[in-house]
mmCIF file of C-alpha atoms in Angstrom:
data_model
loop_
_atom_site.group_PDB
_atom_site.id
_atom_site.type_symbol
_atom_site.label_atom_id
_atom_site.label_comp_id
_atom_site.label_asym_id
_atom_site.label_seq_id
_atom_site.Cartn_x
_atom_site.Cartn_y
_atom_site.Cartn_z
ATOM 1 C CA GLN A 1 -48.674 -48.439 -55.315
ATOM 2 C CA VAL A 2 -47.741 -48.329 -51.044
ATOM 3 C CA GLN A 3 -46.602 -51.945 -50.335
ATOM 4 C CA LEU A 4 -46.383 -53.718 -47.086
ATOM 5 C CA VAL A 5 -45.653 -58.109 -48.582
ATOM 6 C CA GLN A 6 -44.373 -60.205 -44.591
ATOM 7 C CA SER A 7 -42.599 -62.862 -44.194
ATOM 8 C CA GLY A 8 -44.125 -66.221 -44.378
ATOM 9 C CA ALA A 9 -45.877 -68.175 -40.864
ATOM 10 C CA GLU A 10 -43.445 -69.347 -37.798
ATOM 11 C CA VAL A 11 -43.970 -72.398 -35.986
ATOM 12 C CA LYS A 12 -40.893 -71.845 -31.988
ATOM 13 C CA LYS A 13 -40.994 -73.675 -29.577
ATOM 14 C CA PRO A 14 -40.777 -72.103 -25.994
ATOM 15 C CA GLY A 15 -37.911 -70.099 -25.968
ATOM 16 C CA ALA A 16 -36.614 -69.300 -29.248
ATOM 17 C CA SER A 17 -36.764 -66.673 -30.544
ATOM 18 C CA VAL A 18 -38.777 -65.491 -34.275
ATOM 19 C CA ARG A 19 -37.679 -63.002 -36.557
ATOM 20 C CA VAL A 20 -40.424 -61.901 -38.868
ATOM 21 C CA SER A 21 -39.694 -58.989 -41.852
ATOM 22 C CA CYS A 22 -41.928 -56.891 -43.810
ATOM 23 C CA ARG A 23 -40.630 -55.219 -46.751
ATOM 24 C CA THR A 24 -42.210 -52.007 -48.468
ATOM 25 C CA SER A 25 -42.154 -50.177 -52.054
ATOM 26 C CA GLY A 26 -44.207 -47.783 -53.456
ATOM 27 C CA TYR A 27 -43.181 -44.966 -51.202
ATOM 28 C CA THR A 28 -40.299 -43.207 -49.783
ATOM 29 C CA PHE A 29 -39.428 -45.539 -46.335
ATOM 30 C CA THR A 30 -36.740 -42.952 -44.466
ATOM 31 C CA ASN A 31 -40.068 -40.696 -44.348
ATOM 32 C CA TYR A 32 -42.417 -42.981 -42.177
ATOM 33 C CA GLY A 33 -42.742 -45.187 -39.360
ATOM 34 C CA ILE A 34 -43.569 -48.809 -39.129
ATOM 35 C CA SER A 35 -45.231 -50.158 -36.079
ATOM 36 C CA TRP A 36 -46.503 -53.670 -35.308
ATOM 37 C CA VAL A 37 -49.378 -54.841 -34.045
ATOM 38 C CA ARG A 38 -50.466 -58.684 -32.987
ATOM 39 C CA GLN A 39 -53.286 -60.131 -33.088
ATOM 40 C CA ALA A 40 -54.460 -63.299 -30.803
ATOM 41 C CA PRO A 41 -56.823 -66.079 -32.566
ATOM 42 C CA GLY A 42 -59.971 -64.986 -31.642
ATOM 43 C CA GLN A 43 -58.528 -61.625 -29.986
ATOM 44 C CA GLY A 44 -58.772 -58.265 -30.320
ATOM 45 C CA LEU A 45 -55.658 -55.770 -31.269
ATOM 46 C CA GLU A 46 -51.660 -55.096 -29.477
ATOM 47 C CA TRP A 47 -50.049 -52.241 -30.364
ATOM 48 C CA MET A 48 -46.451 -53.371 -30.085
ATOM 49 C CA GLY A 49 -44.118 -50.773 -30.813
ATOM 50 C CA TRP A 50 -42.843 -49.020 -33.492
ATOM 51 C CA ILE A 51 -39.645 -47.855 -35.226
ATOM 52 C CA ASN A 52 -38.965 -44.233 -37.185
ATOM 53 C CA ALA A 53 -36.702 -45.678 -39.963
ATOM 54 C CA PHE A 54 -35.114 -42.424 -40.672
ATOM 55 C CA ASN A 55 -33.098 -41.913 -37.653
ATOM 56 C CA GLY A 56 -34.344 -45.842 -35.821
ATOM 57 C CA ASP A 57 -35.503 -44.435 -33.005
ATOM 58 C CA THR A 58 -38.294 -46.778 -31.238
ATOM 59 C CA HIS A 59 -40.490 -47.061 -28.696
ATOM 60 C CA TYR A 60 -41.891 -50.905 -27.466
ATOM 61 C CA ALA A 61 -44.796 -51.249 -25.118
ATOM 62 C CA GLN A 62 -44.691 -52.339 -21.605
ATOM 63 C CA THR A 63 -46.520 -55.515 -22.658
ATOM 64 C CA VAL A 64 -43.688 -56.808 -24.447
ATOM 65 C CA GLN A 65 -40.584 -54.858 -23.461
ATOM 66 C CA GLY A 66 -37.182 -56.113 -23.024
ATOM 67 C CA ARG A 67 -38.428 -58.984 -25.453
ATOM 68 C CA VAL A 68 -38.522 -57.207 -28.478
ATOM 69 C CA THR A 69 -36.918 -55.445 -31.080
ATOM 70 C CA MET A 70 -38.181 -54.053 -33.603
ATOM 71 C CA THR A 71 -34.703 -52.805 -36.698
ATOM 72 C CA THR A 72 -34.668 -51.761 -40.410
ATOM 73 C CA ASP A 73 -32.716 -51.960 -42.834
ATOM 74 C CA THR A 74 -33.425 -48.342 -45.099
ATOM 75 C CA SER A 75 -30.899 -50.419 -48.005
ATOM 76 C CA THR A 76 -33.404 -52.447 -49.258
ATOM 77 C CA SER A 77 -36.592 -50.575 -47.425
ATOM 78 C CA THR A 78 -36.859 -53.688 -44.802
ATOM 79 C CA ALA A 79 -38.042 -53.780 -41.210
ATOM 80 C CA TYR A 80 -37.859 -56.814 -38.897
ATOM 81 C CA MET A 81 -39.590 -57.563 -35.253
ATOM 82 C CA GLU A 82 -37.569 -59.751 -33.607
ATOM 83 C CA LEU A 83 -39.723 -61.906 -30.177
ATOM 84 C CA LYS A 84 -37.195 -63.299 -28.089
ATOM 85 C CA SER A 85 -37.981 -65.936 -25.740
ATOM 86 C CA LEU A 86 -41.309 -66.990 -26.794
ATOM 87 C CA ARG A 87 -44.421 -68.297 -25.327
ATOM 88 C CA SER A 88 -47.468 -69.480 -26.082
ATOM 89 C CA ASP A 89 -49.357 -66.718 -25.123
ATOM 90 C CA ASP A 90 -47.505 -64.744 -27.612
ATOM 91 C CA THR A 91 -49.070 -66.398 -30.961
ATOM 92 C CA ALA A 92 -50.551 -64.926 -32.544
ATOM 93 C CA VAL A 93 -50.762 -62.486 -36.083
ATOM 94 C CA TYR A 94 -48.144 -60.566 -36.433
ATOM 95 C CA TYR A 95 -48.805 -57.002 -38.896
ATOM 96 C CA CYS A 96 -45.858 -54.432 -39.524
ATOM 97 C CA ALA A 97 -48.052 -50.783 -40.664
ATOM 98 C CA ARG A 98 -47.035 -47.689 -42.165
ATOM 99 C CA ARG A 99 -47.155 -45.499 -39.111
ATOM 100 C CA PRO A 100 -46.998 -41.368 -40.790
ATOM 101 C CA ALA A 101 -46.456 -38.890 -38.578
ATOM 102 C CA MET A 102 -49.559 -37.752 -35.765
ATOM 103 C CA ALA A 103 -51.612 -40.563 -37.631
ATOM 104 C CA PRO A 104 -53.169 -43.354 -38.068
ATOM 105 C CA PHE A 105 -51.423 -46.998 -39.744
ATOM 106 C CA ASP A 106 -52.447 -46.641 -42.903
ATOM 107 C CA TYR A 107 -50.837 -49.193 -44.794
ATOM 108 C CA TRP A 108 -50.804 -52.199 -43.487
ATOM 109 C CA GLY A 109 -48.995 -55.612 -44.475
ATOM 110 C CA GLN A 110 -50.727 -58.962 -44.982
ATOM 111 C CA GLY A 111 -49.758 -61.106 -41.485
ATOM 112 C CA THR A 112 -47.471 -63.153 -40.284
ATOM 113 C CA LEU A 113 -49.099 -66.326 -38.370
ATOM 114 C CA VAL A 114 -46.642 -67.101 -35.445
ATOM 115 C CA THR A 115 -47.108 -70.145 -33.836
ATOM 116 C CA VAL A 116 -45.906 -71.151 -29.704
ATOM 117 C CA SER A 117 -45.725 -74.552 -29.584
ATOM 118 C CA SER A 118 -44.040 -77.638 -27.474
ATOM 119 C CA ASP B 1 -50.695 -44.831 -19.271
ATOM 120 C CA ILE B 2 -54.552 -43.864 -21.736
ATOM 121 C CA GLN B 3 -56.394 -47.401 -21.883
ATOM 122 C CA MET B 4 -59.340 -47.282 -23.644
ATOM 123 C CA THR B 5 -62.557 -48.752 -23.547
ATOM 124 C CA GLN B 6 -65.522 -49.728 -25.873
ATOM 125 C CA SER B 7 -69.358 -50.270 -25.744
ATOM 126 C CA PRO B 8 -70.631 -52.904 -26.745
ATOM 127 C CA SER B 9 -68.805 -55.885 -27.135
ATOM 128 C CA THR B 10 -70.837 -57.403 -29.779
ATOM 129 C CA LEU B 11 -73.384 -55.572 -31.598
ATOM 130 C CA SER B 12 -76.285 -57.477 -33.867
ATOM 131 C CA ALA B 13 -77.721 -55.004 -36.259
ATOM 132 C CA SER B 14 -79.887 -55.184 -39.757
ATOM 133 C CA VAL B 15 -79.071 -54.317 -42.972
ATOM 134 C CA GLY B 16 -80.072 -50.293 -42.723
ATOM 135 C CA ASP B 17 -80.655 -50.050 -39.389
ATOM 136 C CA ARG B 18 -78.410 -46.910 -37.746
ATOM 137 C CA VAL B 19 -75.420 -48.034 -35.555
ATOM 138 C CA THR B 20 -73.707 -46.510 -33.230
ATOM 139 C CA ILE B 21 -70.357 -47.334 -31.539
ATOM 140 C CA THR B 22 -68.810 -45.616 -28.789
ATOM 141 C CA CYS B 23 -65.177 -45.243 -27.309
ATOM 142 C CA ARG B 24 -63.670 -43.864 -24.043
ATOM 143 C CA ALA B 25 -60.111 -42.935 -23.437
ATOM 144 C CA SER B 26 -59.534 -42.738 -19.097
ATOM 145 C CA GLN B 27 -57.764 -38.757 -19.732
ATOM 146 C CA SER B 28 -58.466 -36.409 -22.560
ATOM 147 C CA ILE B 29 -56.873 -37.359 -25.620
ATOM 148 C CA SER B 30 -58.144 -34.301 -27.260
ATOM 149 C CA SER B 31 -59.179 -35.930 -31.009
ATOM 150 C CA TRP B 32 -56.267 -38.059 -31.296
ATOM 151 C CA LEU B 33 -58.552 -40.592 -32.317
ATOM 152 C CA ALA B 34 -58.942 -42.948 -34.991
ATOM 153 C CA TRP B 35 -61.479 -45.744 -35.712
ATOM 154 C CA TYR B 36 -60.731 -49.160 -37.882
ATOM 155 C CA GLN B 37 -62.568 -52.414 -39.338
ATOM 156 C CA GLN B 38 -61.407 -55.065 -40.283
ATOM 157 C CA LYS B 39 -62.651 -58.821 -41.420
ATOM 158 C CA PRO B 40 -62.178 -62.148 -40.991
ATOM 159 C CA GLY B 41 -58.049 -63.299 -41.687
ATOM 160 C CA LYS B 42 -57.308 -59.161 -42.983
ATOM 161 C CA ALA B 43 -55.379 -56.546 -41.760
ATOM 162 C CA PRO B 44 -57.549 -53.620 -40.171
ATOM 163 C CA LYS B 45 -58.285 -50.772 -42.755
ATOM 164 C CA VAL B 46 -58.989 -46.843 -41.415
ATOM 165 C CA LEU B 47 -62.630 -45.897 -41.393
ATOM 166 C CA ILE B 48 -61.879 -42.401 -39.872
ATOM 167 C CA TYR B 49 -59.284 -40.134 -38.482
ATOM 168 C CA LYS B 50 -58.747 -36.684 -35.906
ATOM 169 C CA ALA B 51 -61.525 -38.543 -34.722
ATOM 170 C CA SER B 52 -64.744 -36.738 -37.300
ATOM 171 C CA SER B 53 -62.233 -36.618 -40.053
ATOM 172 C CA LEU B 54 -63.254 -39.708 -43.475
ATOM 173 C CA GLU B 55 -60.344 -40.899 -44.608
ATOM 174 C CA SER B 56 -59.937 -40.958 -48.957
ATOM 175 C CA GLY B 57 -62.485 -43.986 -50.210
ATOM 176 C CA VAL B 58 -64.531 -44.596 -47.261
ATOM 177 C CA PRO B 59 -68.524 -44.547 -48.200
ATOM 178 C CA SER B 60 -69.888 -41.315 -46.090
ATOM 179 C CA ARG B 61 -72.098 -43.436 -44.315
ATOM 180 C CA PHE B 62 -69.349 -43.448 -41.486
ATOM 181 C CA SER B 63 -69.189 -40.897 -39.210
ATOM 182 C CA GLY B 64 -67.134 -40.197 -36.129
ATOM 183 C CA SER B 65 -67.615 -37.195 -33.380
ATOM 184 C CA GLY B 66 -66.116 -35.892 -30.082
ATOM 185 C CA SER B 67 -63.548 -35.144 -28.386
ATOM 186 C CA GLY B 68 -61.735 -35.357 -24.982
ATOM 187 C CA THR B 69 -62.961 -38.920 -23.197
ATOM 188 C CA GLU B 70 -65.761 -39.712 -24.802
ATOM 189 C CA PHE B 71 -66.426 -41.133 -29.111
ATOM 190 C CA THR B 72 -68.423 -42.296 -31.423
ATOM 191 C CA LEU B 73 -68.884 -43.903 -34.695
ATOM 192 C CA THR B 74 -71.832 -44.376 -36.582
ATOM 193 C CA ILE B 75 -72.890 -46.360 -39.855
ATOM 194 C CA SER B 76 -75.850 -44.566 -41.465
ATOM 195 C CA GLY B 77 -77.815 -47.555 -42.993
ATOM 196 C CA LEU B 78 -75.978 -50.431 -42.725
ATOM 197 C CA GLN B 79 -74.394 -52.415 -45.646
ATOM 198 C CA LEU B 80 -73.844 -55.595 -45.831
ATOM 199 C CA ASP B 81 -70.375 -55.145 -46.249
ATOM 200 C CA ASP B 82 -69.992 -53.509 -42.830
ATOM 201 C CA PHE B 83 -70.395 -56.399 -40.886
ATOM 202 C CA ALA B 84 -67.107 -56.331 -39.770
ATOM 203 C CA THR B 85 -65.119 -55.757 -35.726
ATOM 204 C CA TYR B 86 -64.152 -52.413 -35.661
ATOM 205 C CA TYR B 87 -61.560 -50.812 -33.541
ATOM 206 C CA CYS B 88 -60.763 -47.405 -32.239
ATOM 207 C CA GLN B 89 -57.565 -46.134 -31.841
ATOM 208 C CA HIS B 90 -55.927 -43.235 -29.704
ATOM 209 C CA TYR B 91 -52.042 -42.299 -31.352
ATOM 210 C CA ASN B 92 -49.841 -39.728 -30.868
ATOM 211 C CA THR B 93 -46.762 -39.055 -30.801
ATOM 212 C CA TYR B 94 -45.225 -42.039 -29.448
ATOM 213 C CA TRP B 95 -47.692 -44.350 -28.224
ATOM 214 C CA TRP B 96 -51.158 -46.322 -29.518
ATOM 215 C CA THR B 97 -54.284 -47.938 -27.695
ATOM 216 C CA PHE B 98 -56.551 -49.757 -29.162
ATOM 217 C CA GLY B 99 -59.836 -50.654 -27.668
ATOM 218 C CA GLN B 100 -61.401 -53.886 -27.469
ATOM 219 C CA GLY B 101 -63.336 -53.922 -30.437
ATOM 220 C CA THR B 102 -66.740 -54.087 -31.095
ATOM 221 C CA LYS B 103 -67.967 -56.669 -33.104
ATOM 222 C CA VAL B 104 -70.647 -55.997 -35.450
ATOM 223 C CA GLU B 105 -73.539 -59.064 -35.874
ATOM 224 C CA ILE B 106 -76.562 -59.443 -39.088
ATOM 225 C CA LYS B 107 -79.361 -59.618 -36.735
#
């Protein structure tokens, strides 16, 4: 069965960086993209960007462009999201999701809470 | 950028009610719209794709309609399990945008 398993919760200070991993299984990793979505406490869903696992192409939302880097390791079927220059308003649960071509996200990770606090 | 606006933000309803949530796009998106359900502490779950297609395994009381700029999600016969937050999402080749969400509460 398809599974996306994310790394554990992180606490970071303002200005630091965080890297969240998303280990996938149960499907051919390079046949799909991986999107990242975050949700601040009590708020809605914000799409951050996606990476094409086949060729590594990325597309980032303007709200995080310049601070976010999405990568993949095809040898371990794992996707990574790194966010730099963290601010308090980056505190959120970060989700990875499988992205089929021209279709909504069909499988999601369990979420990773990133807390940014001094 | 295309903006997605949902209404209402909160909706109070009773078990058995018919519930309708609206999502408007700032420009035409054809039928590239999905609806998700999210419960507290859980990842979202897709209900509807391409505006009106029911995702496999989703109960038939959920239905979607619309095209262009106006879309609706209808729950016919609200069940206890349906009290949750619902999001619309525009998707295309490279970009995705969520609506701000509609919380369905117990009246």
